Coordinates of C-alpha atoms and ligand atoms in Angstrom, one line a residue:
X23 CA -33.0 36.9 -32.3
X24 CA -29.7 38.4 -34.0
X25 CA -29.6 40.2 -37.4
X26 CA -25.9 40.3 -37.3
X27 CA -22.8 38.0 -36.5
X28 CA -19.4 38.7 -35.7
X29 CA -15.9 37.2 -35.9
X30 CA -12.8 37.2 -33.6
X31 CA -10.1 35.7 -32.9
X32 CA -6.6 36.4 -31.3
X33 CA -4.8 39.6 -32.9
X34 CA -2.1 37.7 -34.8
X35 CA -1.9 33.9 -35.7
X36 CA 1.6 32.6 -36.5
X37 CA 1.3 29.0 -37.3
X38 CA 4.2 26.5 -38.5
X39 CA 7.1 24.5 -38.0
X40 CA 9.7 26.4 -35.3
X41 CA 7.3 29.4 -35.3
X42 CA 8.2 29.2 -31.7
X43 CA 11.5 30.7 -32.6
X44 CA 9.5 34.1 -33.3
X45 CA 8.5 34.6 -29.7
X46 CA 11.1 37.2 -29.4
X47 CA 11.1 39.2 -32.2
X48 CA 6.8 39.0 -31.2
X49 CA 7.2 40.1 -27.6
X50 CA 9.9 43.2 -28.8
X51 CA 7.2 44.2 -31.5
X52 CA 4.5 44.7 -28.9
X53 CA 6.7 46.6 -26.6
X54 CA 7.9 43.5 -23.3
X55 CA 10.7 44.4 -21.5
X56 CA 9.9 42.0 -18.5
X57 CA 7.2 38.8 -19.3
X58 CA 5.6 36.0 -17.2
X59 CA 5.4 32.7 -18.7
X60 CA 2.9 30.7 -17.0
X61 CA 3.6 26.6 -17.9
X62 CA 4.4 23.3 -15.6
X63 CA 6.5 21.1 -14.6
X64 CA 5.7 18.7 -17.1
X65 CA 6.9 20.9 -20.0
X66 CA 9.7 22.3 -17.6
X67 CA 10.9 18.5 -17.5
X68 CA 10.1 17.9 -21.7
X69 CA 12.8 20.8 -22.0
X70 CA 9.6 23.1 -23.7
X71 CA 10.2 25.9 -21.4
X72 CA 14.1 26.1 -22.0
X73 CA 13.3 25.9 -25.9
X74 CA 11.2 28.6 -25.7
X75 CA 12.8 31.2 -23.4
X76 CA 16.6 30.8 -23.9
X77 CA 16.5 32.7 -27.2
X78 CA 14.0 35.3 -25.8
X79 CA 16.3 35.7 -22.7
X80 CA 19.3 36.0 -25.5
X81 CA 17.9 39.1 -27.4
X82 CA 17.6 41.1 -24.1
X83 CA 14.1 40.4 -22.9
X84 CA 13.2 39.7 -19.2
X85 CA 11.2 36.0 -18.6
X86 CA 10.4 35.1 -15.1
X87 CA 8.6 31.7 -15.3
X88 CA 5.6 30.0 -13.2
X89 CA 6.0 26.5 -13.3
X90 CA 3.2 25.4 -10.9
X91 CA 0.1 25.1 -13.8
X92 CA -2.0 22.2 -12.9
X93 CA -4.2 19.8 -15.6
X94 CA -7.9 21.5 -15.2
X95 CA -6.8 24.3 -12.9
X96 CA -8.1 25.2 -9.9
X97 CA -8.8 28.9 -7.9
X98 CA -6.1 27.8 -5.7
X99 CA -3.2 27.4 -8.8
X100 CA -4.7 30.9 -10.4
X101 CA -4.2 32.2 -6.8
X102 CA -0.1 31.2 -6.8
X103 CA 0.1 32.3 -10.4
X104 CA -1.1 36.0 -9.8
X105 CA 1.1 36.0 -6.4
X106 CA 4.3 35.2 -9.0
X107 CA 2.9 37.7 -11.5
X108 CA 2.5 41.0 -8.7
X109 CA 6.7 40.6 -7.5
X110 CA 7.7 40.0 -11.3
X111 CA 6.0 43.1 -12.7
X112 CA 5.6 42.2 -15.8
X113 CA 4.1 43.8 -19.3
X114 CA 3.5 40.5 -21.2
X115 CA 2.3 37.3 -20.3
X116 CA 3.1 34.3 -22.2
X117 CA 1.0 30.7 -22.0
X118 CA 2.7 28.1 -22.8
X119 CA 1.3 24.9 -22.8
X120 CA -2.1 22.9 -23.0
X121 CA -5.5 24.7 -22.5
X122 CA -4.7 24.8 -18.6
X123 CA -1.9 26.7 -18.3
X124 CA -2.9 29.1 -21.3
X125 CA -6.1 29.7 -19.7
X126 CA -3.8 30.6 -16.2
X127 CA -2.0 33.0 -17.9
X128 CA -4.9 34.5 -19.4
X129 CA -6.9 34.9 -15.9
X130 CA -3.7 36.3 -14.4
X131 CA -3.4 39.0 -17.0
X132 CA -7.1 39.9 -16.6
X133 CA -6.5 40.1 -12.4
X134 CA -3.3 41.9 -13.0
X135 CA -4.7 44.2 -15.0
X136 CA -8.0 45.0 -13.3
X137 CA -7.4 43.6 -9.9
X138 CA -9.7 41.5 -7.5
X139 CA -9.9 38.1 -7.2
X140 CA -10.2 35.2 -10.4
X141 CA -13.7 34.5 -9.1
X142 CA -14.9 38.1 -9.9
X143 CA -14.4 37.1 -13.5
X144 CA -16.6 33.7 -13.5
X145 CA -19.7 34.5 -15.9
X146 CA -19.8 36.3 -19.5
X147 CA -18.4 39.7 -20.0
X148 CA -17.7 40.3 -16.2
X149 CA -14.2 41.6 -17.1
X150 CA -14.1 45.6 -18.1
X151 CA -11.3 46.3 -20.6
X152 CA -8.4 45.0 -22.3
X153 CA -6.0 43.0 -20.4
X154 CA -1.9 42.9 -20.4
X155 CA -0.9 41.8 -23.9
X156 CA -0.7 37.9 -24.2
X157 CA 1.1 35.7 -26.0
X158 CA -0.1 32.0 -25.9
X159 CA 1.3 29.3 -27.4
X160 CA 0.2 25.9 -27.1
X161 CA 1.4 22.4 -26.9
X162 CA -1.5 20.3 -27.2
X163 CA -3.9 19.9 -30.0
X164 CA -6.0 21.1 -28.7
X165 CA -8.2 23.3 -27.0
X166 CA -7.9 26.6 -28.9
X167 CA -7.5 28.6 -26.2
X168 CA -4.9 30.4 -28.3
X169 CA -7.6 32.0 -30.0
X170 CA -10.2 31.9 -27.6
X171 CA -12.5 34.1 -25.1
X172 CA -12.4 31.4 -22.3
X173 CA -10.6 30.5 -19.7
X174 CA -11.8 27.4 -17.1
X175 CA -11.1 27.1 -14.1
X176 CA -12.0 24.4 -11.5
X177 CA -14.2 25.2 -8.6
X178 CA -12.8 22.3 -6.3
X179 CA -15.4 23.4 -3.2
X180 CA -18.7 23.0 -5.7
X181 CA -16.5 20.3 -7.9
X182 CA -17.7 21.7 -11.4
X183 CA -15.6 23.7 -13.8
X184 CA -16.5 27.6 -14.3
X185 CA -15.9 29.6 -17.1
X186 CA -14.5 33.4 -17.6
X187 CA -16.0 34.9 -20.9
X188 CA -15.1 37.9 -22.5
X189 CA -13.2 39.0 -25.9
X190 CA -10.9 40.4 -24.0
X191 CA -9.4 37.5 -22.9
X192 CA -8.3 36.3 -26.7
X193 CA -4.7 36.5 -27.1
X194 CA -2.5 39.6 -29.2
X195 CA -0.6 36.7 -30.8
X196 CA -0.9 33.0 -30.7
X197 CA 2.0 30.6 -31.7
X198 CA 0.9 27.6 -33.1
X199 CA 3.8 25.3 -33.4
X200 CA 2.8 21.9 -34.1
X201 CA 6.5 20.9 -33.2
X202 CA 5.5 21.6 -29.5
X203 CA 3.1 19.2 -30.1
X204 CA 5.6 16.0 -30.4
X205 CA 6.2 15.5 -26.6
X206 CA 2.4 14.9 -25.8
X207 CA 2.0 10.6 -24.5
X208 CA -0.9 8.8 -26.4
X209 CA -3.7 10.2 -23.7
X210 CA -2.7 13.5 -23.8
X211 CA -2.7 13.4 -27.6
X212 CA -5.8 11.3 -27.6
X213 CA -8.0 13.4 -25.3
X214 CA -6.8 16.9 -26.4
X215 CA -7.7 15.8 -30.1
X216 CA -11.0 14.7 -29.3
X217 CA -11.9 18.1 -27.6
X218 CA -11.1 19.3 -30.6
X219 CA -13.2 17.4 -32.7
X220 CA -15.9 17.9 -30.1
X221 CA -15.3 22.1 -30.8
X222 CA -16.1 21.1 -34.3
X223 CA -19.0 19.3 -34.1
X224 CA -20.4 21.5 -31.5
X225 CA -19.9 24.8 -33.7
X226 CA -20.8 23.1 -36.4
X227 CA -24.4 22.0 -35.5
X228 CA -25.0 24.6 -33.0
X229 CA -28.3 26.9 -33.0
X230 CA -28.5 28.9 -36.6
X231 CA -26.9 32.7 -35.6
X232 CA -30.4 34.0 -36.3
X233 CA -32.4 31.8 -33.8
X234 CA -29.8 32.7 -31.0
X235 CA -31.9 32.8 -28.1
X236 CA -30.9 37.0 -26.9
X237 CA -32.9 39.2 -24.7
X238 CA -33.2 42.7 -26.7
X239 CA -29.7 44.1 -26.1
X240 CA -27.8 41.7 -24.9
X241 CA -24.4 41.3 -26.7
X242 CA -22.7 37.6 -26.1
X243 CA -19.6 36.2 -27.4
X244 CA -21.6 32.8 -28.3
X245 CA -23.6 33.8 -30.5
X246 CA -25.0 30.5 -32.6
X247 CA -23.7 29.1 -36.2
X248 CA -22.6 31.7 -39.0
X249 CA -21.3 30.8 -42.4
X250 CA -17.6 32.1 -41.5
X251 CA -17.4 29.8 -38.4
X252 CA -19.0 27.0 -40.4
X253 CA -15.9 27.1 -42.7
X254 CA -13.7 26.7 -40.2
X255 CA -15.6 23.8 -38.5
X256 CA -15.8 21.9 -41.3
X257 CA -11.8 22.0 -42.3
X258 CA -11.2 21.0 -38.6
X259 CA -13.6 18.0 -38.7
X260 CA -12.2 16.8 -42.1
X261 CA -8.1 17.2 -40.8
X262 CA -9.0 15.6 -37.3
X263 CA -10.4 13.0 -39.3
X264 CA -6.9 12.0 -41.8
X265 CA -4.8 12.6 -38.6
X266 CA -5.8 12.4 -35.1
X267 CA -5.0 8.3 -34.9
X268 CA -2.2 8.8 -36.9
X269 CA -0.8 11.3 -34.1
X270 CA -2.1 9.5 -31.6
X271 CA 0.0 6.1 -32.7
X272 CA 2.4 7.3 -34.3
X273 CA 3.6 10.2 -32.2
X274 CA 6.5 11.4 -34.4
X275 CA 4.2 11.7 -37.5
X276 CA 4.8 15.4 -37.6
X277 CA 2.6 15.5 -40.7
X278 CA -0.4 14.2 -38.3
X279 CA 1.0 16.5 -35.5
X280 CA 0.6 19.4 -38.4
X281 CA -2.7 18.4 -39.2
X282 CA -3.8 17.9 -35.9
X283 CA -2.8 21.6 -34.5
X284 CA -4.4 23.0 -37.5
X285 CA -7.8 21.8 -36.8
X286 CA -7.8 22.4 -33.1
X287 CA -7.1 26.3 -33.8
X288 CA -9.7 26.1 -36.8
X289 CA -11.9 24.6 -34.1
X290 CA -11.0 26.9 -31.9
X291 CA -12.0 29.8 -34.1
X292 CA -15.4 28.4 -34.9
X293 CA -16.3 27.4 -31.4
X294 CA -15.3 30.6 -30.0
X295 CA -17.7 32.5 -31.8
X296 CA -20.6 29.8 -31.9
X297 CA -20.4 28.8 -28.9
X298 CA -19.9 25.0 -27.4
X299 CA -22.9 23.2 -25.9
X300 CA -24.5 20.2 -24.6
X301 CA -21.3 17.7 -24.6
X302 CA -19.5 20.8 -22.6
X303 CA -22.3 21.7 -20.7
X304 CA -22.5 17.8 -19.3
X305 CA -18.3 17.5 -19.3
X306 CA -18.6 20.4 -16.7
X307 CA -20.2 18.9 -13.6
X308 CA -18.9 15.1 -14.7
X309 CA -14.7 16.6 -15.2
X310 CA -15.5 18.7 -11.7
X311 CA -16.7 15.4 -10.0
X312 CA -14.2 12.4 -11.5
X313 CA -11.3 14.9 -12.2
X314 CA -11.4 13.3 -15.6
X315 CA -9.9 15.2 -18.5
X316 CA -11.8 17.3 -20.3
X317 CA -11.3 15.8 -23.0
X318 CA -11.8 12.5 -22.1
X319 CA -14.8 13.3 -21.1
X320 CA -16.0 15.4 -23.4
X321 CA -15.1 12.4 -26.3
X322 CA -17.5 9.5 -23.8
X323 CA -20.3 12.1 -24.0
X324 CA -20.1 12.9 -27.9
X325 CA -21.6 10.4 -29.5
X326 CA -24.4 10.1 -26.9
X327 CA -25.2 13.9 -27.4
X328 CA -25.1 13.7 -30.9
X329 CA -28.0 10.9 -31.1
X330 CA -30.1 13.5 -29.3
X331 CA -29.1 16.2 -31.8
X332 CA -29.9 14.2 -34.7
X333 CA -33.3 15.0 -35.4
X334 CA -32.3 18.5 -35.6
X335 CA -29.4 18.5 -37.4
X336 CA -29.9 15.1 -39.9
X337 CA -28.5 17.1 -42.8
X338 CA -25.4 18.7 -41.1
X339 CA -24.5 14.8 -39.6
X340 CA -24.2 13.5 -43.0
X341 CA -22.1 16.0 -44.2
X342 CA -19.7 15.6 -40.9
X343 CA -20.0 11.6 -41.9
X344 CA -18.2 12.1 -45.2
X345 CA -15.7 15.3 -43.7
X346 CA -14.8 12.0 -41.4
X347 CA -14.4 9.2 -44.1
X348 CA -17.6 7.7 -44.2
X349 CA -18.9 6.3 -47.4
X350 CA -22.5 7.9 -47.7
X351 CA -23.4 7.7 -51.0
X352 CA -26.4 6.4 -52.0
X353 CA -28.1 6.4 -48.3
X354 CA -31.2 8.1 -47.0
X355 CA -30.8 11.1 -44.8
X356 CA -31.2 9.4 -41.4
X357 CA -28.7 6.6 -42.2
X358 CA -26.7 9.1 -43.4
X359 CA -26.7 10.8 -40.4
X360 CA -26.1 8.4 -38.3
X361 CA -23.0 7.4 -39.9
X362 CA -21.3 10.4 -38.2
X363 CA -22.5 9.4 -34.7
X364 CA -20.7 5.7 -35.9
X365 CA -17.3 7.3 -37.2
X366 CA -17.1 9.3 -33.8
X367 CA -17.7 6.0 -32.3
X368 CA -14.8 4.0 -34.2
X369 CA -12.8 7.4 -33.7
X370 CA -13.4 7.2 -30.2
X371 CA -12.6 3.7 -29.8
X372 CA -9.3 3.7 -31.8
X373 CA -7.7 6.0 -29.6
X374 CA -8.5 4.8 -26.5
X375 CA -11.6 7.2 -24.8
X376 CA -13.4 5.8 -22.1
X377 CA -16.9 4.6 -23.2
X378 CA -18.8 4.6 -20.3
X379 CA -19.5 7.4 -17.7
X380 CA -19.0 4.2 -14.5
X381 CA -15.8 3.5 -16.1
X382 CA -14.8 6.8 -14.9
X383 CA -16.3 5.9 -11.4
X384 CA -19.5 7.8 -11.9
X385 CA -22.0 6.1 -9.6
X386 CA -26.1 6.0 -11.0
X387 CA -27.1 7.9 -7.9
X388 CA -25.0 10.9 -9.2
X389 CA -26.8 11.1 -12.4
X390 CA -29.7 13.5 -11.2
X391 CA -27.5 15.7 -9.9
X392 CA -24.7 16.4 -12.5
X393 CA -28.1 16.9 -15.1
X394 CA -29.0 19.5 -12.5
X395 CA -25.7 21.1 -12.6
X396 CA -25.6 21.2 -16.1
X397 CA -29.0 22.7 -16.7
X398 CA -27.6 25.7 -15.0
X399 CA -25.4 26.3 -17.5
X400 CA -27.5 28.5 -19.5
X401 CA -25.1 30.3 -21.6
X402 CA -23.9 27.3 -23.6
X403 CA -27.1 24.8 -23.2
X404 CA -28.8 27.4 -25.2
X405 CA -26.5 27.2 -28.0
X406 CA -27.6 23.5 -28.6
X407 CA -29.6 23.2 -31.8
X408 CA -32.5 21.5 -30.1
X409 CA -33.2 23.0 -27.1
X410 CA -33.4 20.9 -23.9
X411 CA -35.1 20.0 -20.1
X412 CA -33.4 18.8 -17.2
X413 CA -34.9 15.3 -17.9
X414 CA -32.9 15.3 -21.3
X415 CA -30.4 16.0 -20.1
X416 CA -30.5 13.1 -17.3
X417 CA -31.5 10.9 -20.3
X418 CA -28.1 11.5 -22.2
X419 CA -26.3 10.7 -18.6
X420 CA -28.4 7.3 -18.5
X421 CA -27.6 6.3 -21.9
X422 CA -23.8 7.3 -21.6
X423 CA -23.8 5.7 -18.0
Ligands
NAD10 N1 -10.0 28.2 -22.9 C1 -10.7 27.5 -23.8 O1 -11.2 27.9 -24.8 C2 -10.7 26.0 -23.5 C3 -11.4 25.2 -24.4 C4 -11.4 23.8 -24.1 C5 -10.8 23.3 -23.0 N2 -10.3 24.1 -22.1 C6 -9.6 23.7 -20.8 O2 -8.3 23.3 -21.1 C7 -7.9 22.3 -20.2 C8 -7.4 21.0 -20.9 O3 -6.3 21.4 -21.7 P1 -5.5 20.3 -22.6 O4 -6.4 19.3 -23.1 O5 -4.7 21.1 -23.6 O6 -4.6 19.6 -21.5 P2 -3.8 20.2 -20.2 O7 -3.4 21.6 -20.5 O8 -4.7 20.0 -19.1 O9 -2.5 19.3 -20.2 C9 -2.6 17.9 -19.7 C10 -1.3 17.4 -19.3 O10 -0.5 17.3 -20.5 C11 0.8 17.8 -20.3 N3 1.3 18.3 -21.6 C12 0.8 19.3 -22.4 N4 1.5 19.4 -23.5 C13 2.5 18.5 -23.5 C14 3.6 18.2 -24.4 N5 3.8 18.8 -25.5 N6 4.4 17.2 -24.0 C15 4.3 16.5 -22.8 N7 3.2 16.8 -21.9 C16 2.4 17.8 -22.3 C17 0.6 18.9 -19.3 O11 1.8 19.2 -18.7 C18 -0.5 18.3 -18.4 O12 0.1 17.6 -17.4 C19 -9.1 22.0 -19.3 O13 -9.1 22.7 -18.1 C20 -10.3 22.5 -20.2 O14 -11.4 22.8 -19.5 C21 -10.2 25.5 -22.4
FE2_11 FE1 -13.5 21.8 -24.9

């Protein structure tokens, strides 16, 4: 039970056209002499990294870069990243790219700073004090890891993804320039937006703040649905809705590409304080086993988890029918409802996410166990409005198999 809720979110947001162009006059406000910018060689290639750092470099400031991020990065990658980060010294770090490489840089400044190994981190509030200053600025739309608490990281022995979650870990200043965003191919826009949408809908009809489940004194970031967060998932779901096919098809659309990175960091502010829940909880073990991307997977499971939700949350679904376009008038409450679970289908289906969990070479025999894995993910299956067994969970698997 809570009587309280709280808000954060990264120090500064500057968000707009060319605010990359402020990096520098950012990094010499919060004192960087010398900074790490953790990307890949994707973005190295698009010419992002060159963009970013050349006028840094020109006013006088120090960039040594790490090009080796990975999509859904593993121990190993956060391992090369921190062995990069010890010879160049340095007092910032800057993320710059999709969720994985800002949540590498984010794990590296938390083992820079405090030492150890990235799996010391792995849980909720393992990591004791602030971190190096980071700077994150991202170029999908989008996890919202520029104002989140989390990193993920991939545990490739125990193929699931693991999560480091603390406050500490939201970034002094994130630099949302949807212009970054332009270079993204169709999946990458595709499955990034839907992770978005999923942040939404998962803040949005998450646990009320006061039912949280909490043991007496313990303080977690997730912390169940408050009225602030509530604002923020709702703007999301309704600018996801006018523009994530429009970005996704028409890739130079910058006002979709505006739109877009808007709701993924108003996502990323709700879910970061509510909490994310079943669809993640499920995406963990089935992204560690297929290597899918998290955002494709997270977009097959959606609508599945969202039948199961329904009960609890009719009134909520028909609100996040109309935010996404739906004509509702005039229906009762269930139909209603169930015209959100239909507009995430048509979503889903315009932009290309897989629909079924074999079409990502899931066999049935693996079902049992990915539910198993999931249940053990305790800190976000309790942020689900209806609470849930392991044989729910295998249920949702079967239906989305
Ligand atoms: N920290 C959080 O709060 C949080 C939240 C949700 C998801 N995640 C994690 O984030 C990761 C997924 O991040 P993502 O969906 O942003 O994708 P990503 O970072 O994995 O990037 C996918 C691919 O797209 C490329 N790419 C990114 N931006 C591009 C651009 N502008 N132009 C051309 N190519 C580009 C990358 O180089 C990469 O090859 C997963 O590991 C997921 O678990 C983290
Ligand atoms: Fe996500």
């Amino acid at each position: 039970m809570r009587e309280t809720w709280t808000f954060h979110t990264a120090g500064e947001l500057l968000f707009g056209r060319r605010a990359s162009r402020q990096l520098g006059e950012v990094l010499r406000r919060i004192g960087c002499k010398r900074a790490l910018l953790v990307t890949d060689a994707v973005l190295e290639k698009a010419g992002l990294v060159e963009h970013v750092s050349a006028p840094v470099r020109e006013g006088g400031i120090d960039i040594h870069v790490f090009s080796e991020g990975e999509p859904e990065p593993s121990f190993r990658a956060a391992e090369a990243c921190l062995s990069k980060a010890r010879q160049a010294e340095p007092d910032a770090v800057i993320g710059l790219g999709g969720g994985s490489n800002m949540d590498l840089a984010k794990i590296t400044a938390t083992v820079l700073t405090h030492g150890g190994m990235a799996r010391d981190y792995v849980g909720e509030d393992r990591v004791p004090g602030p971190i190096l200053p980071l700077v994150c600025l991202p170029t999908t739309a989008g996890t919202g890891s520029e104002v989140s608490a989390a990193a993920v990281l991939t545990d490739s022995d125990n193929q699931v993804k693991v999560g480091v979650l603390s406050n500490y870990l939201r970034p002094r200043v994130a630099i949302v320039d949807p212009l970054l965003t332009v270079s993204c191919p169709r999946k990458i826009t595709a499955d990034s937006g839907i992770d978005a949408l999923t942040h939404a809908i998962e803040a949005y009809t998450a646990v009320d703040n006061e039912q949280f489940p909490l043991s007496p004194d313990e303080r977690s970031t997730y912390q169940g649905r408050h009225p602030l967060a509530d604002c923020l998932a709702e703007k999301a779901i309704s600018l996801i809705g006018t523009h994530l096919v429009r970005a996704v098809h028409q890739p130079d659309d910058l006002a979709a590409r505006e739109g877009m990175a808007l709701g993924a960091t108003l996502a990323g502010m709700a879910f970061s304080n509510v909490g994310v829940a079943v669809v993640h909880a499920l995406e963990y073990p089935v992204g560690g086993a297929t290597h899918c991307s998290h955002g494709a997977g997270n977009g097959l499971l959606l609508p599945f988890v969202m039948r199961f939700n329904l009960p609890a949350r009719r009134q909520e679904f028909s609100r996040i029918a109309r935010l996404l376009g739906e004509e509702v008038a005039g229906l009762d409450e269930q139909s209603a409802a169930e015209r959100a679970i239909t507009a995430v289908e048509k979503l889903r289906s315009a932009i290309g996410i897989p629909q079924r969990l074999r079409d990502l070479g899931v066999k049935e025999s693996q079902l049992s166990s990915l539910a198993e894995k999931a249940f053990a993910i305790k800190r976000i299956l309790r942020v689900n409005p209806r609470p849930v067994t392991v044989n729910d969970l295998e249920g949702i698997l079967r239906a989305a198999f």
